[in-house]
Coordinates of C-alpha atoms and ligand atoms in Angstrom, one line a residue:
M76 CA 17.8 -9.0 -32.3
Q77 CA 18.3 -11.8 -29.7
G78 CA 18.5 -12.1 -26.0
I79 CA 18.3 -14.6 -23.1
T80 CA 14.8 -14.7 -21.8
K81 CA 14.7 -13.6 -18.1
N82 CA 11.6 -14.7 -16.3
D83 CA 12.0 -11.8 -13.9
L84 CA 12.9 -8.5 -15.4
I85 CA 13.1 -5.1 -13.7
I86 CA 13.0 -1.9 -15.8
R87 CA 13.5 1.5 -14.0
I88 CA 12.5 4.7 -15.8
G89 CA 13.9 7.9 -14.5
G90 CA 13.4 11.5 -15.6
E91 CA 12.0 14.9 -14.6
G92 CA 8.5 15.2 -13.1
G93 CA 6.4 16.4 -16.1
E94 CA 8.2 14.4 -18.7
G95 CA 5.8 11.5 -18.6
V96 CA 7.9 9.0 -16.7
I97 CA 4.9 7.8 -14.7
S98 CA 2.8 7.3 -17.9
V99 CA 5.5 5.1 -19.5
G100 CA 5.7 3.0 -16.3
D101 CA 2.0 2.7 -16.1
F102 CA 1.7 1.7 -19.8
I103 CA 4.4 -0.9 -19.6
T104 CA 2.8 -2.3 -16.5
Q105 CA -0.7 -2.5 -18.1
A106 CA 0.7 -4.1 -21.2
C107 CA 2.6 -6.8 -19.3
A108 CA -0.4 -7.6 -17.1
R109 CA -2.7 -7.7 -20.2
A110 CA -0.3 -10.2 -21.8
G111 CA -0.5 -12.4 -18.7
L112 CA 2.7 -11.6 -16.8
D113 CA 2.8 -10.9 -13.1
V114 CA 3.7 -7.3 -12.4
Y115 CA 4.8 -5.3 -9.3
T116 CA 5.7 -1.7 -9.6
F117 CA 7.3 1.0 -7.4
K118 CA 7.5 4.7 -8.0
T119 CA 8.7 7.8 -6.4
F120 CA 8.0 11.3 -7.6
P121 CA 9.0 14.7 -6.5
A122 CA 6.9 16.8 -4.0
E123 CA 6.8 19.4 -6.7
I124 CA 4.2 19.3 -9.5
K125 CA 6.8 20.0 -12.2
G126 CA 10.5 19.3 -12.1
G127 CA 12.4 17.1 -9.7
Y128 CA 13.4 13.5 -10.1
A129 CA 10.6 11.1 -10.9
M130 CA 11.2 7.3 -11.0
Y131 CA 9.0 4.4 -12.0
Q132 CA 10.2 0.8 -11.6
V133 CA 8.3 -2.1 -13.3
R134 CA 9.1 -5.7 -12.3
A135 CA 7.5 -8.2 -14.6
S136 CA 7.8 -12.0 -14.3
T137 CA 6.3 -15.3 -15.3
E138 CA 6.3 -16.2 -11.6
R139 CA 4.3 -14.7 -8.6
L140 CA 5.9 -11.4 -7.4
Y141 CA 5.7 -10.1 -3.9
N142 CA 7.8 -6.9 -4.0
Q143 CA 9.6 -4.4 -6.2
G144 CA 12.8 -6.4 -6.3
D145 CA 16.4 -5.6 -5.5
T146 CA 17.6 -3.2 -8.2
F147 CA 17.0 -2.8 -11.9
D148 CA 18.3 -4.8 -14.8
V149 CA 17.5 -2.0 -17.2
L150 CA 17.7 1.7 -16.6
C151 CA 15.9 4.1 -19.0
A152 CA 17.3 7.6 -18.3
F153 CA 15.3 10.6 -19.7
N154 CA 17.9 13.1 -18.4
G155 CA 21.2 13.6 -16.7
E156 CA 19.7 13.6 -13.2
A157 CA 18.1 10.2 -13.7
Y158 CA 21.5 8.9 -14.9
N159 CA 23.4 10.5 -11.9
M160 CA 20.8 9.2 -9.4
N161 CA 21.2 5.6 -10.6
R162 CA 24.8 5.5 -11.8
A163 CA 26.0 3.7 -8.7
S164 CA 23.6 0.8 -9.5
L165 CA 24.8 0.4 -13.0
K166 CA 26.7 -2.9 -12.3
P167 CA 28.3 -5.1 -15.0
G168 CA 25.6 -6.9 -16.9
T169 CA 22.9 -4.2 -16.4
T170 CA 21.7 -2.1 -19.3
I171 CA 21.1 1.6 -19.8
V172 CA 18.8 3.1 -22.5
Y173 CA 19.3 6.9 -22.5
D174 CA 18.4 10.1 -24.3
S175 CA 21.2 11.2 -26.7
P176 CA 22.0 13.8 -27.7
S177 CA 20.9 15.4 -24.5
D178 CA 22.0 17.5 -21.6
F179 CA 24.4 14.7 -20.4
T180 CA 26.9 12.3 -21.8
P181 CA 27.0 9.2 -19.6
D182 CA 30.3 7.7 -18.6
I183 CA 29.3 4.1 -19.1
P184 CA 30.9 1.8 -16.5
P185 CA 32.7 -1.3 -17.8
G186 CA 30.4 -4.3 -18.5
V187 CA 27.2 -2.1 -18.8
H188 CA 25.3 -2.4 -22.0
A189 CA 24.3 1.0 -23.4
Y190 CA 21.7 2.1 -26.0
P191 CA 21.6 5.8 -26.9
I192 CA 18.2 6.8 -28.3
P193 CA 17.5 10.3 -29.6
M194 CA 14.3 10.7 -27.5
T195 CA 14.1 14.5 -27.3
Q196 CA 15.4 15.1 -30.8
T197 CA 13.0 12.6 -32.4
A198 CA 10.0 14.1 -30.5
K199 CA 11.1 17.6 -31.6
E200 CA 11.4 16.4 -35.2
M201 CA 7.9 15.0 -35.0
N202 CA 6.7 18.4 -33.6
N203 CA 5.5 16.6 -30.5
L204 CA 7.9 17.2 -27.6
R205 CA 5.3 15.7 -25.2
A206 CA 5.8 12.3 -26.9
K207 CA 9.5 12.0 -25.9
N208 CA 8.3 9.3 -23.4
M209 CA 6.6 7.3 -26.2
V210 CA 9.8 7.3 -28.3
A211 CA 11.5 5.8 -25.3
M212 CA 8.7 3.3 -24.7
G213 CA 8.9 2.2 -28.3
A214 CA 12.6 1.6 -28.0
L215 CA 12.2 -0.4 -24.8
S216 CA 9.5 -2.5 -26.3
V217 CA 11.8 -3.7 -29.1
L218 CA 14.9 -4.1 -26.9
F219 CA 13.1 -6.1 -24.2
N220 CA 10.2 -7.8 -25.9
I221 CA 7.5 -5.8 -24.2
P222 CA 4.1 -6.8 -25.7
V223 CA 3.7 -4.1 -28.3
E224 CA 0.1 -4.8 -29.3
A225 CA -0.9 -4.4 -25.7
L226 CA 1.1 -1.1 -25.5
R227 CA -0.8 0.3 -28.5
E228 CA -4.1 -0.7 -26.9
V229 CA -3.1 1.1 -23.7
I230 CA -2.1 4.2 -25.5
V231 CA -5.5 4.3 -27.2
T232 CA -7.3 3.7 -23.9
K233 CA -5.4 6.2 -21.8
F234 CA -5.0 9.1 -24.3
S235 CA -8.5 8.9 -25.9
R236 CA -9.8 11.5 -23.4
K237 CA -7.1 13.9 -24.7
G238 CA -8.3 13.7 -28.3
E239 CA -7.7 11.7 -31.5
D240 CA -4.6 13.8 -32.5
V241 CA -2.9 13.0 -29.2
V242 CA -3.6 9.3 -29.7
K243 CA -2.3 9.3 -33.3
G244 CA 0.8 11.4 -32.3
N245 CA 1.7 9.1 -29.5
L246 CA 1.2 5.9 -31.6
A247 CA 3.5 7.4 -34.3
A248 CA 6.1 8.3 -31.7
L249 CA 6.0 4.7 -30.3
E250 CA 6.6 3.3 -33.8
R251 CA 9.5 5.7 -34.4
G252 CA 11.1 4.6 -31.1
R253 CA 10.7 1.0 -32.3
E254 CA 12.5 1.8 -35.6
L255 CA 15.3 3.5 -33.8
A256 CA 15.9 0.6 -31.5
A257 CA 15.6 -2.0 -34.2
A258 CA 18.5 -0.4 -36.0
L259 CA 20.8 -1.0 -32.9
K260 CA 22.8 -4.1 -32.2
K261 CA 21.6 -5.7 -29.1
T262 CA 24.5 -6.6 -26.8
D263 CA 22.7 -7.4 -23.5
T264 CA 20.9 -10.6 -22.6
W265 CA 17.6 -9.4 -21.3
T266 CA 14.2 -10.0 -22.8
L267 CA 10.9 -10.5 -21.1
G268 CA 9.6 -14.0 -20.5
T269 CA 6.5 -15.4 -22.2
P270 CA 3.6 -15.8 -19.8
K271 CA 2.4 -19.3 -19.0
S272 CA -1.3 -18.4 -19.1
K273 CA -3.4 -15.3 -19.5
N274 CA -5.8 -14.7 -16.6
E275 CA -8.6 -12.2 -16.0
V276 CA -6.7 -9.7 -13.8
I277 CA -7.0 -6.1 -12.8
V278 CA -4.0 -3.9 -12.2
M279 CA -4.5 -1.7 -9.2
S280 CA -2.6 0.6 -6.8
G281 CA -2.8 0.0 -3.1
N282 CA -4.8 3.2 -2.7
N283 CA -7.3 2.2 -5.4
A284 CA -7.6 -1.2 -3.9
I285 CA -8.5 0.2 -0.5
G286 CA -11.2 2.3 -2.2
L287 CA -12.5 -0.8 -3.9
G288 CA -12.4 -2.8 -0.6
A289 CA -14.5 -0.1 1.1
L290 CA -17.1 -0.2 -1.7
I291 CA -17.3 -4.0 -1.4
A292 CA -17.7 -3.6 2.4
G293 CA -20.8 -1.5 1.9
L294 CA -19.4 2.0 2.4
D295 CA -22.1 4.7 2.7
F296 CA -20.2 7.8 3.7
F297 CA -16.7 9.0 3.1
S298 CA -15.1 12.3 4.2
A299 CA -11.4 13.2 3.8
Y300 CA -9.0 16.1 3.4
P301 CA -6.4 15.6 0.6
I302 CA -3.0 14.5 1.7
T303 CA -0.1 12.7 0.0
P304 CA 0.1 9.7 -0.3
A305 CA -3.5 9.0 0.7
T306 CA -5.4 11.3 -1.7
E307 CA -5.9 8.6 -4.4
V308 CA -8.1 6.7 -2.0
A309 CA -10.6 9.6 -2.0
I310 CA -10.3 10.1 -5.8
Y311 CA -11.2 6.4 -6.4
V312 CA -14.1 6.6 -3.9
A313 CA -15.3 9.9 -5.4
K314 CA -15.6 8.2 -8.8
H315 CA -17.7 5.3 -7.6
L316 CA -19.5 6.0 -4.4
P317 CA -22.0 8.6 -5.6
K318 CA -23.1 6.2 -8.4
R319 CA -24.2 3.8 -5.6
G320 CA -26.1 6.6 -3.7
G321 CA -23.3 7.1 -1.2
T322 CA -22.0 10.5 -0.1
L323 CA -18.4 11.8 -0.3
I324 CA -17.3 15.1 1.2
Q325 CA -13.9 16.8 0.8
A326 CA -13.8 18.3 4.3
E327 CA -11.9 21.5 5.3
D328 CA -9.4 19.6 7.4
E329 CA -8.9 16.2 9.0
I330 CA -10.7 17.2 12.3
A331 CA -13.8 18.0 10.2
S332 CA -13.5 14.8 8.2
I333 CA -13.3 12.4 11.1
S334 CA -16.1 14.4 12.9
Q335 CA -18.3 14.0 9.8
V336 CA -17.5 10.3 9.7
L337 CA -18.6 9.9 13.3
G338 CA -21.8 11.8 12.6
A339 CA -22.6 9.5 9.7
S340 CA -21.8 6.5 11.8
Y341 CA -24.2 7.7 14.5
A342 CA -26.8 8.0 11.8
G343 CA -26.4 4.3 11.1
K344 CA -24.1 4.5 8.1
K345 CA -20.8 2.7 7.3
A346 CA -18.3 5.5 7.3
M347 CA -14.7 6.0 6.6
T348 CA -11.9 8.5 6.1
S349 CA -8.4 8.3 4.7
T350 CA -5.3 10.3 5.6
S351 CA -1.6 10.2 6.3
G352 CA 0.4 10.7 9.5
P353 CA -0.1 14.5 9.9
G354 CA -3.8 14.1 9.4
L355 CA -4.0 11.1 11.7
A356 CA -2.4 13.3 14.4
L357 CA -5.1 15.8 14.0
M358 CA -7.8 13.1 14.4
G359 CA -6.5 12.1 17.8
E360 CA -9.2 13.7 19.9
M361 CA -12.1 12.4 17.7
L362 CA -10.7 8.9 17.7
G363 CA -11.0 9.1 21.5
M364 CA -14.6 10.2 21.1
A365 CA -15.3 7.3 18.7
F366 CA -14.1 4.9 21.4
M367 CA -16.0 6.7 24.1
A368 CA -19.2 7.0 22.2
E369 CA -18.8 3.5 20.7
L370 CA -19.1 4.6 17.1
P371 CA -17.9 2.3 14.3
C372 CA -15.6 3.9 11.8
V373 CA -12.7 3.0 9.6
V374 CA -9.6 5.3 9.4
V375 CA -7.1 4.5 6.7
D376 CA -3.6 5.8 7.4
V377 CA -1.3 5.7 4.4
Q378 CA 2.0 6.2 6.2
R379 CA 4.7 8.5 4.9
G380 CA 8.1 9.7 6.0
G381 CA 7.8 11.8 9.2
P382 CA 7.8 13.4 11.7
S383 CA 6.0 16.6 11.0
T384 CA 5.5 17.4 7.3
G385 CA 8.5 15.0 6.8
L386 CA 9.0 13.4 3.5
P387 CA 5.5 13.6 2.0
T388 CA 6.1 11.4 -1.1
K389 CA 8.4 8.8 0.6
H390 CA 7.9 5.5 2.2
E391 CA 7.9 4.8 5.9
Q392 CA 6.2 2.5 8.5
S393 CA 6.4 4.9 11.4
D394 CA 2.8 5.6 12.5
L395 CA 2.4 2.4 14.5
F396 CA 2.9 4.1 17.9
M397 CA 0.4 6.8 17.0
A398 CA -2.1 4.3 15.5
V399 CA -2.1 2.2 18.7
H400 CA -1.7 4.9 21.4
G401 CA -2.2 8.3 19.7
G402 CA -4.6 10.3 21.8
H403 CA -5.5 11.2 25.3
G404 CA -7.0 9.1 28.1
D405 CA -7.2 5.3 27.9
A406 CA -8.6 5.0 24.3
G407 CA -8.7 1.6 22.6
R408 CA -8.9 0.9 18.9
I409 CA -8.2 -1.9 16.5
V410 CA -5.2 -1.6 14.2
L411 CA -4.7 -3.7 11.1
S412 CA -2.0 -3.4 8.5
V413 CA -1.9 -4.5 4.9
E414 CA 0.8 -6.4 3.1
S415 CA -0.2 -6.3 -0.6
I416 CA -2.7 -5.0 -3.1
Q417 CA -4.9 -8.0 -2.5
D418 CA -4.8 -7.3 1.2
C419 CA -5.8 -3.7 0.5
I420 CA -9.1 -5.0 -0.8
D421 CA -9.6 -7.9 1.7
L422 CA -8.5 -6.2 4.9
T423 CA -10.5 -3.1 4.2
V424 CA -13.6 -5.3 4.2
V425 CA -12.3 -6.9 7.5
A426 CA -11.8 -3.4 8.9
F427 CA -15.4 -2.5 8.3
N428 CA -16.6 -5.8 9.7
L429 CA -14.7 -5.3 12.9
A430 CA -15.7 -1.7 13.2
E431 CA -19.4 -2.7 12.9
K432 CA -19.2 -5.6 15.2
Y433 CA -17.1 -4.0 18.0
Q434 CA -18.5 -0.4 17.6
C435 CA -15.1 1.2 17.8
P436 CA -12.5 2.9 15.5
V437 CA -10.5 0.6 13.2
L438 CA -7.3 1.9 11.9
L439 CA -6.0 0.4 8.7
L440 CA -2.3 1.0 8.1
S441 CA -1.0 1.1 4.5
D442 CA 2.2 2.8 3.5
G443 CA 3.8 5.0 0.9
S444 CA 5.3 2.0 -1.0
L445 CA 2.0 0.2 -1.3
A446 CA 0.0 3.4 -2.0
F447 CA 1.4 3.9 -5.4
S448 CA 2.7 0.4 -6.2
T449 CA 0.6 -1.5 -8.6
Q450 CA 0.1 -5.2 -8.9
N451 CA -2.1 -7.6 -10.8
V452 CA -4.9 -9.2 -8.7
P453 CA -7.7 -11.5 -9.8
Y454 CA -11.0 -9.7 -10.5
P455 CA -12.6 -9.6 -7.1
D456 CA -16.1 -11.0 -6.8
P457 CA -18.1 -9.1 -4.1
A458 CA -20.2 -12.2 -3.5
N459 CA -17.2 -13.9 -2.0
Y460 CA -16.9 -11.4 0.9
K461 CA -18.9 -11.9 4.2
L462 CA -20.2 -8.6 5.5
V463 CA -21.0 -7.8 9.1
E464 CA -23.6 -5.3 10.2
R465 CA -23.7 -3.6 13.6
E466 CA -26.1 -5.2 16.1
R467 CA -29.3 -3.1 16.2
W468 CA -31.8 -2.8 19.1
N469 CA -34.8 -5.1 18.6
G470 CA -37.2 -2.5 20.1
E471 CA -38.1 -4.5 23.2
G472 CA -38.1 -2.9 26.7
E473 CA -36.5 0.4 27.6
Y474 CA -33.6 1.3 25.3
Q475 CA -30.2 1.7 26.9
R476 CA -27.6 2.6 24.4
Y477 CA -24.6 1.6 26.6
K478 CA -26.3 -1.3 28.4
F479 CA -23.8 -3.5 30.2
T480 CA -23.5 -6.9 28.4
E481 CA -21.2 -9.9 28.8
S482 CA -19.4 -9.1 25.6
G483 CA -19.4 -5.4 26.2
I484 CA -21.3 -4.9 22.9
S485 CA -24.6 -3.0 23.3
P486 CA -27.1 -2.8 20.4
M487 CA -27.3 0.4 18.6
A488 CA -30.4 2.3 17.5
D489 CA -30.4 4.5 14.4
P490 CA -31.8 8.0 14.8
G491 CA -35.6 7.9 14.3
T492 CA -36.0 4.4 15.7
P493 CA -39.1 4.7 18.0
G494 CA -38.0 4.6 21.6
G495 CA -34.4 4.6 20.6
L496 CA -33.6 8.2 21.3
H497 CA -30.2 8.5 22.9
I498 CA -27.2 10.8 23.2
A499 CA -23.7 9.8 22.0
T500 CA -21.2 12.0 23.7
G501 CA -17.5 12.2 24.5
L502 CA -18.4 12.7 28.2
E503 CA -18.4 9.6 30.3
H504 CA -21.9 8.4 30.5
N505 CA -24.2 5.8 32.1
E506 CA -26.0 3.0 30.4
S507 CA -28.6 5.4 29.0
G508 CA -26.0 7.7 27.6
L509 CA -26.5 10.5 30.2
P510 CA -23.3 12.1 31.7
S511 CA -22.1 10.3 34.7
Y512 CA -18.7 10.9 36.5
T513 CA -18.9 8.5 39.4
S514 CA -15.8 6.4 39.9
T515 CA -17.7 3.1 39.8
N516 CA -19.5 4.1 36.6
H517 CA -16.2 5.2 34.8
E518 CA -14.4 2.0 35.8
A519 CA -17.3 -0.2 34.7
M520 CA -17.7 1.6 31.4
Q521 CA -13.9 1.5 30.7
D522 CA -14.1 -2.2 31.5
K523 CA -17.1 -2.6 29.1
R524 CA -15.3 -0.8 26.2
F525 CA -12.0 -2.7 26.6
R526 CA -13.8 -6.0 27.2
K527 CA -15.1 -5.8 23.6
L528 CA -11.6 -5.9 22.2
K529 CA -10.6 -9.2 23.9
N530 CA -12.5 -11.2 21.2
V531 CA -11.1 -9.3 18.2
V532 CA -8.3 -11.8 17.7
N533 CA -10.9 -14.5 16.9
D534 CA -12.4 -12.5 14.1
V535 CA -9.1 -12.1 12.2
D536 CA -7.4 -14.9 10.3
P537 CA -4.6 -16.4 12.4
T538 CA -1.2 -14.9 11.6
E539 CA 0.5 -16.6 8.7
V540 CA 3.5 -18.7 9.4
D541 CA 5.8 -19.0 6.4
G542 CA 7.8 -22.2 6.7
D543 CA 7.6 -25.4 8.8
G544 CA 9.3 -27.0 11.8
A545 CA 12.1 -25.5 13.8
A546 CA 14.1 -22.7 12.4
D547 CA 17.5 -21.2 13.2
L548 CA 16.0 -17.8 12.6
G549 CA 12.5 -16.4 12.4
V550 CA 11.7 -13.2 10.7
I551 CA 8.7 -11.1 11.9
A552 CA 7.5 -8.5 9.4
W553 CA 4.5 -6.2 9.0
G554 CA 3.0 -4.1 6.2
S555 CA 4.7 -4.1 2.8
T556 CA 7.9 -5.4 4.3
I557 CA 6.2 -8.8 4.4
G558 CA 6.4 -9.2 0.6
V559 CA 10.1 -8.5 0.7
V560 CA 10.7 -11.0 3.5
R561 CA 8.7 -13.7 1.6
E562 CA 11.1 -13.5 -1.3
A563 CA 14.2 -13.2 0.9
L564 CA 13.2 -16.4 2.8
Q565 CA 12.6 -18.3 -0.5
R566 CA 16.1 -17.4 -1.6
L567 CA 17.6 -18.3 1.8
R568 CA 15.8 -21.7 1.9
A569 CA 17.1 -22.4 -1.6
E570 CA 20.6 -22.0 -0.2
G571 CA 19.8 -24.4 2.7
Y572 CA 19.1 -22.0 5.5
K573 CA 16.5 -23.0 8.1
V574 CA 14.4 -19.8 8.3
K575 CA 10.7 -19.0 8.9
G576 CA 8.5 -16.0 8.6
F577 CA 5.7 -14.6 10.7
Y578 CA 3.3 -12.0 9.1
P579 CA 0.8 -10.4 11.5
K580 CA -2.0 -8.2 10.0
L581 CA -3.7 -7.5 13.4
L582 CA -1.3 -5.3 15.3
N583 CA -3.6 -4.1 18.1
P584 CA -4.8 -5.9 20.1
L585 CA -1.6 -7.8 19.5
P586 CA -2.2 -11.6 19.0
A587 CA 0.4 -12.3 21.7
Q588 CA -0.1 -16.0 22.0
Q589 CA 0.5 -16.4 18.2
F590 CA 3.7 -14.5 18.6
E591 CA 4.8 -16.7 21.5
D592 CA 4.0 -19.9 19.5
F593 CA 6.0 -18.7 16.6
G594 CA 8.9 -17.6 18.8
A595 CA 9.0 -21.0 20.4
S596 CA 9.9 -22.6 17.1
C597 CA 12.8 -20.3 16.3
K598 CA 16.3 -20.1 17.9
R599 CA 16.5 -16.3 17.1
L600 CA 14.2 -13.6 15.8
L601 CA 14.7 -10.7 13.5
L602 CA 12.2 -7.9 13.0
P603 CA 12.9 -5.6 10.0
E604 CA 10.7 -2.4 9.7
V605 CA 11.0 0.9 8.0
N606 CA 11.1 3.3 11.0
F607 CA 13.9 4.6 13.3
Q608 CA 12.7 3.3 16.6
G609 CA 11.7 -0.2 15.8
Q610 CA 8.0 0.3 16.6
L611 CA 6.6 -3.2 16.3
A612 CA 9.7 -4.7 18.0
H613 CA 8.9 -2.3 20.9
F614 CA 5.3 -3.7 21.2
V615 CA 6.5 -7.3 20.8
R616 CA 8.9 -6.8 23.7
A617 CA 6.3 -5.1 25.8
E618 CA 3.5 -7.6 25.2
T619 CA 5.3 -11.0 24.8
S620 CA 8.3 -12.7 26.3
L621 CA 10.1 -12.5 22.9
R622 CA 13.1 -10.4 22.3
P623 CA 13.5 -10.0 18.5
Q624 CA 16.5 -8.2 17.1
S625 CA 15.4 -5.0 15.4
Y626 CA 16.6 -4.1 11.9
T627 CA 15.4 -0.6 11.1
I628 CA 15.9 1.7 8.1
C629 CA 14.3 5.0 7.4
G630 CA 15.7 6.4 4.1
G631 CA 12.4 6.9 2.4
M632 CA 12.7 3.6 0.6
P633 CA 11.5 0.1 1.3
F634 CA 13.8 -2.9 2.1
T635 CA 14.9 -5.0 -0.8
P636 CA 15.0 -8.8 -0.6
E637 CA 18.8 -8.7 -0.8
M638 CA 19.1 -6.5 2.3
I639 CA 17.1 -9.1 4.3
V640 CA 19.1 -12.0 2.9
N641 CA 22.4 -10.3 3.8
K642 CA 21.2 -9.5 7.3
V643 CA 20.0 -13.0 8.0
K644 CA 23.3 -14.4 6.7
E645 CA 25.2 -12.0 8.9
I646 CA 23.3 -13.0 12.0
L647 CA 23.6 -16.7 11.3
A648 CA 27.3 -16.6 10.3
Ligands
COA92 N1 1.2 12.8 -24.5 C1 0.2 13.5 -23.9 N2 0.1 13.6 -22.6 C2 1.0 13.0 -21.8 C3 2.1 12.2 -22.4 C4 2.1 12.2 -23.8 N3 3.1 11.5 -24.4 N4 2.8 11.7 -21.4 C5 2.3 12.1 -20.3 N5 1.2 12.9 -20.5 C6 0.3 13.5 -19.6 C7 -0.3 12.5 -18.6 O1 -1.4 11.8 -19.2 C8 -0.6 13.4 -17.4 O2 -1.7 14.1 -17.7 P1 -3.0 14.2 -16.7 O3 -2.4 15.0 -15.6 O4 -4.0 14.8 -17.6 O5 -3.3 12.8 -16.3 C9 0.6 14.4 -17.4 O6 1.0 14.4 -18.7 C10 1.7 14.0 -16.4 O7 2.4 12.9 -16.9 P2 2.7 11.7 -16.0 O8 3.4 10.7 -16.8 O9 1.4 11.2 -15.3 O10 3.6 12.2 -14.8 P3 5.2 12.6 -14.9 O11 6.0 11.4 -14.9 O12 5.4 13.6 -15.9 O13 5.4 13.2 -13.4 C11 4.0 14.1 -11.7 C12 4.7 14.3 -12.9 C13 2.5 14.1 -12.0 C14 4.2 12.7 -11.0 C15 4.4 15.0 -10.7 O14 5.5 15.7 -10.8 C16 3.5 15.2 -9.5 O15 2.3 15.0 -9.5 N6 3.9 15.6 -8.5 C17 3.0 15.7 -7.4 C18 3.7 15.7 -6.2 C19 2.8 15.7 -5.0 O16 1.8 15.0 -4.9 N7 3.2 16.5 -4.1 C20 2.4 16.6 -2.8 C21 3.2 17.3 -1.9 S1 2.4 17.3 -0.4

């Protein structure tokens, strides 16, 4: 069986929730990464536990990947729904591998390569219906050169906890799938590239990477209420934090979880919660208290489609307004957003460092796309991360918790510190922490609390500028949209376009001067984001002299590089 090696192959697996679509995607991803390929995955699954359309897309390449790609080269359809959902993307040259006989007979468009594989029937014959997905995976491994030894290893690793019979049954189904595919005549040109080198990597989802980052940062206490798509952060932390002597609580709701986090922070601990939009909305009042009482805390918001219960399992970048301004009164906070799996580790550490240094809430925005996407990253070495601890009172003189200082930062005293007794309250207070409602005190305290935030920009790496010199068009992007823009700009430059990118990670306080400097080098600006109102564009217009053109989508899916390329070409035409 022969094919033209493609150094960048995208395989999409679709089927019904419960059929093991996610497992196949995970296994192929792990196998490719183990073999030394770069991987980037994207998945969507139904809000239901069983039934509904589940999809897992694996992109594997010999080159560095930044996003999930445009569309698939290969579709593997477990059922009629998966075929119907993706039929429009079956363009000439693409390939479909599908279950046959089955509940559907695909009408293969001209130019599309098709491989019928009796997935269900074979699994039934083997008396192991559950292993239908392994028959499919075996077929895919032969057709597209997926490293089979690594696949076998992953099956053993992943299914061992289910028993030896399950492992054996699945290995047998994999081999049967391979035999079925080997008997077919390969007509398409796709096969996976051979990796240049094999590096020590770890494949992680965005949610797990945030959990890992928190552990590296020195997390002591974690409390959260489960909510899609953020729950996996808590699951990861639950596995590892207790082993290090830390505490994790599944709270009764989000108000309780943030309250517990603030209590732990008052007690001198590094504390964090994770949630999604509806949960962040509930935390509004306590975030105000964290600012008022100057309690360090990290709140991870894995954004999903909204408003209200919205689209729980779908992608959106629409909590920026709430992250920056959600709450009553003048309450400040720091807002960071992550671009990639690597960022999920690194910026979580930065979030803790900023919370500790500035004694205020730090919101870390991730999103539905990154939450479940997996990517290979180098093994992180905790020794490479600089950790910041809150400034603590040195025990000299009379302790004043909210003492006015030039920077606005006042030393903290852990409970039990001799002479350090103090009250942390949501009421306005004087330097000692006692309630005080005079106008001069409130103005001075607000000034102190906001004065702290002026220096934050100096503690975050300067915003990355992608490209040199003057540009006809500059693209500003945030969150996981950055990875899409990176690739789009590479393609546009290869075609001779003069384009640049600007990728802020600190979104509040907004590094306005950095935006201005970037804007000054571009004739026009475009700001793509996955929300209806153009939320970052709104802040850029409000806080700088720039007037970027908004490009917004909100269909529950991320941008693709092609969409950005087309938009830029349309503007520059
Ligand atoms: N042999 C044995 N077990 C297998 C198998 C095989 N060949 N293939 C898969 N499985 C197991 C998996 O290991 C997994 O078991 P686990 O739960 O013990 O880990 C289980 O079957 C599910 O398979 P998986 O591949 O992970 O998922 P799926 O593609 O079948 O999709 C879900 C199902 C899990 C994604 C899904 O429908 C779901 O969870 N929905 C949740 C939606 C949600 O979060 N809603 C929230 C609304 S607010």
